[in-house]
Amino acid sequence: MSGAWEGELGGHKVRQPVAEARHERRRYVWGLGFALVLTCAAFGLVVFKILSGPALLAAIGALALLQIVVQFRFFLHIDLSRSKREDLQLILFTGLLILIMVGGSLWILTSLDQRMIG
Amino acid sequence: MFQDTMLDPAGPVSAATRDLLFESVGLMLIVVVPVFVLTAFVVWRYRAGNTSAAYTPRWNGSRLLEMGLWTVPVTIVVLLWFVVWNRTHELDPYRTIESDQPPLVVQVVALDWQWLFIYPEEEVASVNRLVFPVGRPLTIQLTSDSVMNSLLIPALGGQIYAMAGMQTELNLKADRIGVFEGRNTMFNGNGFSAQTFTVEAMDMAGYQAFLAEARTSPNALTEESFQTLAEPTVNGPLRLYSSVAPNLFHTIMGAHGSMPHTVAEPDMSSAPHHADHAR
Amino acid sequence: MTDQPNQHPGINISHARPEDGRHTEVTVFGFWTFLMSDAIIFALLFATYATMVNRTAGGPTAAELFDITNAFIETIVLLASSFTFGMGAVALKEGRVGGVRLWLVVSLVLGLVFIGLELREFAGLAARGATAQASGFLSSFYVLLSTHGLHVLFGCLWIVVMLAQISVFGLNRQVRSRILRLGLFWHFLDLVWIVIFTVVYLPAVAT
Amino acid sequence: MNTSMLLGKLSLDALPFYSPIAAAGAAVIVFGGLGVIALITWLRAWPYLWREWFTSTDHKKIGMMYVGLALVMLMRGFVDALMMRAQQAMAMNAEGYLTPDHFQQIFSSHGTIMIFFMAMPFLFGLMNYVVPLQLGARDVAFPLMNAISFWLTAAGAALVMVSLVIGVFSTGGWSGYPPYTELSYSPTVGVDYWIMALLVSGVGTTLGAINLVVTIYKMRAPGMKLMQMPLFCWTALCASLLAVFALPGLTVAAGLLGLDRYLGMHFFTNDGGGNVMNYANLFWIFGHPEVYILILPAFGIFSSVIPTFSQKKLFGYNVLVYATMCIAVLSFTVWLHHFFTMGADANVNAFFGIMTMVIAVPTGVKVYDWILTMFRGRLRFDTPMLWSIAFIVTFVIGGMTGVILAIPPLDYVFHNTLFLIAHFHNMLIPGVLFGLFAGYAYWFPKATGFPLDEAWGRRAFIFWVVGFYLAFMPLYALGFTGAPRRMAYYDQPEWQIYFVIAAIGALSVLAGIICQVIQLVVSIRNRDRTTSFAGDPWGGQTLEWATSSPPPEYNFAVLPRVNSLDAFEEAKESGQPYVWPEKYDPIEVPRNSMTGVLLGGTSFVLGFAAVWHIWWLAALSLLGVIGIVIARSFATDTTRFISADEVKAHESRWRTAVLAQGKASS
Ligand code: HEA
Ligand code: HEA
Ligand code: CUA
Ligand SMILES: [Cu+2]
């Protein structure tokens, strides 16, 4: 087990983390900006009644999806680089299963609801 | 043993189901029988004691063979897909059976642990006994006043759940006169094992006699007497009612209003889409 | 077993600290697997909610109940806490204990504010008779929201524990690795919230 | 029921004096339990058990404890099965010796136990034991979490067992469909026991599955690529992924049902806007993948056993891997086939029917591959191989009836009948159980150093196979007549003979089980003659055979370098199966920890308190759970080193044994 972080800061590895940290801080700021814009867009669409009906639902759905991708990219650091491939695979697989389960459930239950009324 | 079951069908639905069974099992045997034959052969031939048989310890694959292995079951399954798609639509329990006569509508209410059959056209009802004329299609509408039930009449085919606050539908028809057994197959508590009912497919005269008998019954099925009937009962008697409160079936459904529609309209009798169900 | 640099998704502290990487790679992958399992729970609760919105049993409907301003504030608070946690992660990378502490505390406060807002909303709804027992729709609403809320509460508890561990151990390997996983968890909750306001609040107000 | 502050709903009424048979059952459990405790005390074995087993974080010991738990629960599940068979054999015209209420508890506990507390722990035990060895790893990724998983599973099992003595068990079957299981129709604590047992063990199983996934992804021996893993590891990986992604369905279904019951919500109630159909939907989102969680590892076992005893390479490794993945993914796309008869429209039913059939293709390819593995081999018929052959032949029948059920119009007739019961026992017994028995016989000598007795094994095998056919083929026939499942009695005289035959079958199975018990005893008695420390009794192909039997705590003194499939087999071919270096390094292993036992115990109390509405105790134990986890997170010094001398001593002892066998060069 290694000691406290500062202890090793005295070594030659100092520069690297600092540069990296600066880069990373910028990413968080960008991420926050994007997320704010997307959130406000979604709420704005609803509050100012810019769209309505299915078009509105589709639009806020798309904005949500976009924001999820943005947060994965900027906050959770998931991208297409090789070292993250296993995690990306896992996430995409989960996405597929969620699609199957949620889509399937909605399909099944709406069908049942319709047929129960006669 | 198999009398009046799907293997000895009494109606077009069960007959079609039996044919479908034979057809699909036949298809499957094409791939399944070789498994038995091959296993028996391989196990016998390549037993360790038989040193004259070929031995290839490092043989672990063959493109050609593997392709063949996929093709055969794929073919069978693809054939089965067509069967499934077509027959599922043809034998959809909701589909009215074609006939020159209009279907007879019977409304069924599953109780703990009895079956109530309401004849809305005739305004009579019976308990634990389903009587109908041979040759005329039946449209059975189901709901439950209790937990989930499932109505099955092996001689006629089909099965569908009955759920409180909801209505499902089952279309059946008898081609020959007979007395069959129907039952609940969905476990629902202490009286489950005894929750059977008699199914009587009669000629027109017999059916008329049944209606006449019902009309002379002293019992009237009102919302109050329904409450008494709905008390949990094991091995309840056969019973007839000479009258039925209007729209009782939908009143019962409304009492368990869990579906979005039925909830929004507590007064069931005035709900337009229920009115056209009562026919 | 892999020879590539073990930088890891999440707070990504391993560039400079290869020995962290190997250890973290395994635990973080395990934690991702757990999060994905958790994501399925949320997905099923969302599906349940979607099929229950109209089952109001004659009681209040979504359109009558939800207040979009409150939802917007909650959203911003949670997003902000996600960001402040990120700042904490950067401080962790730079090895600034004080920074880590500070940002963790800020995130904690924002998390608690979020829970407070949510509780206030629940209390307001309950006062209008919209309790979890009132209808299938409201049951599914409360359970979806409070499952998320309990996750946030759990995250807050975790932050407290990490603050204590920083005091006891300093930023040692274990602590760093745990903060990293806590970060994943915290960001994940924000992701879930995006779906919540999109599925629960916005459509209700739109109709 | 009136409730008190202190004891909640718990009172003397909870004791099973409602029926003499139930009281007798409870007495067996209580006195059996007390007897075991007394025996351990008398042997003064507590410190040993505590030190060597209960607090162990060694994956091998945890694996064996899983199997032990499974065997205990198997006995319980089997007693239930015998009671049901006896009841139905007599139950013409409401005769029979069980009341409906008791019969209902029995099929519910039988199903619940067999699936969740027998098959799952058995499989997790084998996977725990074997997977790290096959991967050439020292342990699983998270040894302590492994212990926690086990103890949570045990806590769930304990809740089911306790329900026999204090209170009642659910009568809602293993699938627990509401509204029957809602408070208004099932007011007793039975359903609460069922919910709590599943939730507690569900957490354990999820953690255990995550552990295996990470182990397989990240802990493989240096050089071993995914496509060089033994097939059993692949099936373990797929089954674990299924568990990770499917169990949430159960958690949500059971959890929401619990909220209905405890907090009066309206998820699945008949009124208040509840939707019973969603329960079926959620439950089977879990339930269908669940049966593949059970069968996939069994497939993996057969894929290990068949090549070994055919003395030949596995045919079509790649195809088997892809087929396994196909099955795993497809199993998430078929759940509606369990409720075709709920009334969804024909498009929906047909779609899910079609998806279900697709699974027959990869499964069929697997069957063919196993047959081709035997083709041109040199088959030795030791018991693991016998189980495998019986599996191939019998499983295909069950698969065929599965496909019949997948055709919606046929399912309309067979659903909820004994045909369905026959189908799934036809998958679970020849598939899962025979697989478990094959794995048990195959890896037993690895875990203990001595093999199981062959003669008794064969006898057990014969009784089991005959018993299986007698017990379940009649149920197919009964299914055609519409005989429903879960039926306590009937009024059709012509059915009785079929039930009698089925009961005889169950007795034959009983004879098989007795043979297995005798086998165990005989094998232990003869162990002095049969023990071999060398570790490769069958001529195995994979790495678990490249250690001593039993393996040392650290598994491998030097992690093997792997660059091919069947690493051990390849090493033997090249003449260098074992590496014994001159010098050994000390090896770091996790220390024992009582965290697992404590968490299991506290969770058990939490579940029990929740069942009986003893809220103060529930709150206390919840705090306990959280407190234990936090306290543990402050622990340092969680590992210890096995010294190089110790390692060296073990390795040279093993080396001597191997050389003595003259196997080193074979
Ligand atoms: C893995 C799962 C599993 C297994 C193995 C079994 C095994 C058996 N089952 Fe069970 N069964 C279920 C899962 C299983 N069952 C489920 C899920 C249900 C549905 C419940 C519900 O309705 O909700 C059910 C229901 C069910 C019913 C109720 C049917 C109905 O609804 O009417 C019956 C009736 O008799 C039955 C019988 C049997 C019998 C006779 C066996 C026997 O053939 C086998 C019993 C014997 C053993 C399991 C082996 C014992 C072995 C040992 C003790 C090991 C020996 C020792 C060493 C190796 C050292 N089962
Ligand atoms: C280990 C357990 C296991 C396994 C492996 C399976 C495998 C399959 N099961 Fe089964 N099933 C259960 C356990 C299992 N099942 C249980 C426990 C239930 C009931 C739960 C309850 O209600 O309590 C159930 C219920 C069940 C139903 C619901 C019935 C109903 O409730 O009405 C259906 C319907 O489709 C079904 C279908 C299938 C199919 C198609 C397969 C397929 O995977 C089978 C594939 C295998 C083969 C087909 C054989 C080998 C293949 C070949 C030789 C190739 C060629 C073959 C063809 C082309 C046909 N099963
Ligand atoms: Cu069944 Cu709505
Ligand atoms: Cu299934």
Tab-separated table of C-alpha atoms in Angstrom, chain C residues 1-2 8 25-31 33-38 40-42 44-45 47-49 51-52 55-57 132-144 154 157 161-162 164-165 168-169 172 174 178, chain D residues 141-142 206-207 209-210 213-214 217-223 241 243-252 256 259-260 263-268 271-278 282 285 626 630 632-636 638:
chain	number	residue	atom	x	y	z
C	1	MET	CA	-2.705	-8.729	-17.537
C	2	THR	CA	-3.103	-5.932	-20.023
C	8	HIS	CA	-9.701	4.380	-15.773
C	25	GLU	CA	-9.085	-1.230	-12.602
C	26	VAL	CA	-10.556	-4.259	-10.896
C	27	THR	CA	-12.656	-2.484	-8.292
C	28	VAL	CA	-13.920	0.122	-10.701
C	29	PHE	CA	-14.964	-2.477	-13.204
C	30	GLY	CA	-16.834	-4.257	-10.451
C	31	PHE	CA	-18.458	-1.017	-9.450
C	33	THR	CA	-21.141	-3.753	-13.109
C	34	PHE	CA	-23.030	-2.938	-9.950
C	35	LEU	CA	-24.148	0.419	-11.328
C	36	MET	CA	-25.461	-1.241	-14.445
C	37	SER	CA	-27.469	-3.656	-12.348
C	38	ASP	CA	-28.819	-0.674	-10.463
C	40	ILE	CA	-31.869	-1.894	-14.646
C	41	ILE	CA	-33.762	-1.399	-11.390
C	42	PHE	CA	-34.366	2.207	-12.333
C	44	LEU	CA	-37.949	-1.135	-14.593
C	45	LEU	CA	-39.282	1.484	-12.213
C	47	ALA	CA	-41.372	1.337	-17.190
C	48	THR	CA	-43.708	0.787	-14.266
C	49	TYR	CA	-44.261	4.502	-13.885
C	51	THR	CA	-47.640	2.249	-17.475
C	52	MET	CA	-49.151	3.654	-14.305
C	55	ARG	CA	-54.033	4.810	-13.275
C	56	THR	CA	-55.089	7.621	-11.009
C	57	ALA	CA	-58.081	5.821	-9.502
C	132	ALA	CA	-48.458	7.048	-2.110
C	133	GLN	CA	-51.594	5.168	-1.044
C	134	ALA	CA	-53.931	7.315	-3.085
C	135	SER	CA	-53.509	5.561	-6.408
C	136	GLY	CA	-51.328	3.280	-8.451
C	137	PHE	CA	-50.024	6.316	-10.263
C	138	LEU	CA	-48.901	7.998	-7.068
C	139	SER	CA	-47.423	4.781	-5.677
C	140	SER	CA	-45.222	4.491	-8.709
C	141	PHE	CA	-44.322	8.182	-8.562
C	142	TYR	CA	-43.259	8.087	-4.936
C	143	VAL	CA	-41.349	4.857	-5.261
C	144	LEU	CA	-39.441	5.995	-8.323
C	154	PHE	CA	-26.762	6.963	0.674
C	157	LEU	CA	-23.599	9.139	3.964
C	161	VAL	CA	-17.573	8.400	5.626
C	162	MET	CA	-14.994	9.466	3.069
C	164	ALA	CA	-13.761	10.753	7.999
C	165	GLN	CA	-11.438	8.413	6.167
C	168	VAL	CA	-7.863	9.103	9.461
C	169	PHE	CA	-5.830	7.830	6.548
C	172	ASN	CA	-3.980	6.826	0.543
C	174	GLN	CA	-7.739	2.901	-0.703
C	178	ARG	CA	-13.152	4.856	-2.913
D	141	ALA	CA	-11.617	-10.493	-7.439
D	142	PHE	CA	-13.239	-9.573	-4.115
D	206	THR	CA	-26.109	-10.086	-7.278
D	207	LEU	CA	-22.873	-9.415	-5.412
D	209	ALA	CA	-22.428	-12.598	-9.760
D	210	ILE	CA	-20.593	-9.264	-9.977
D	213	VAL	CA	-17.873	-11.276	-13.781
D	214	VAL	CA	-14.955	-9.200	-12.556
D	217	TYR	CA	-12.692	-10.309	-16.952
D	218	LYS	CA	-9.770	-9.175	-14.869
D	219	MET	CA	-8.118	-12.031	-13.006
D	220	ARG	CA	-7.178	-14.474	-15.732
D	221	ALA	CA	-3.725	-16.028	-15.689
D	222	PRO	CA	-1.077	-14.015	-17.485
D	223	GLY	CA	-1.518	-14.455	-21.208
D	241	LEU	CA	-24.067	-11.496	-16.401
D	243	ALA	CA	-27.852	-12.728	-12.869
D	244	VAL	CA	-26.531	-9.167	-12.722
D	245	PHE	CA	-29.066	-7.975	-15.250
D	246	ALA	CA	-32.033	-10.209	-14.482
D	247	LEU	CA	-32.171	-10.120	-10.698
D	248	PRO	CA	-33.284	-6.460	-10.674
D	249	GLY	CA	-36.540	-7.737	-12.168
D	250	LEU	CA	-37.112	-9.897	-9.130
D	251	THR	CA	-36.021	-7.167	-6.748
D	252	VAL	CA	-38.466	-4.727	-8.282
D	256	LEU	CA	-43.175	-3.423	-5.037
D	259	LEU	CA	-44.644	-2.002	-0.574
D	260	ASP	CA	-48.240	-2.906	-1.371
D	263	LEU	CA	-47.358	0.496	3.109
D	264	GLY	CA	-50.714	0.016	1.430
D	265	MET	CA	-49.592	1.123	-2.000
D	266	HIS	CA	-51.354	0.144	-5.208
D	267	PHE	CA	-48.927	-1.473	-7.589
D	268	PHE	CA	-50.625	-4.817	-8.019
D	271	ASP	CA	-58.306	-1.594	-6.974
D	272	GLY	CA	-56.794	1.827	-6.466
D	273	GLY	CA	-55.314	1.774	-9.935
D	274	GLY	CA	-53.109	-1.267	-9.386
D	275	ASN	CA	-51.967	-3.320	-12.342
D	276	VAL	CA	-51.593	-7.027	-11.675
D	277	MET	CA	-50.378	-7.597	-15.203
D	278	ASN	CA	-47.245	-5.607	-14.542
D	282	LEU	CA	-41.649	-7.834	-14.070
D	285	ILE	CA	-38.297	-10.408	-16.982
D	626	ILE	CA	-24.812	-0.015	7.737
D	630	ILE	CA	-18.750	1.404	7.570
D	632	ARG	CA	-15.214	-2.618	7.927
D	633	SER	CA	-14.251	0.170	5.552
D	634	PHE	CA	-11.931	1.500	8.242
D	635	ALA	CA	-10.137	-1.800	8.615
D	636	THR	CA	-6.528	-1.844	7.576
D	638	THR	CA	-6.672	-7.010	5.760
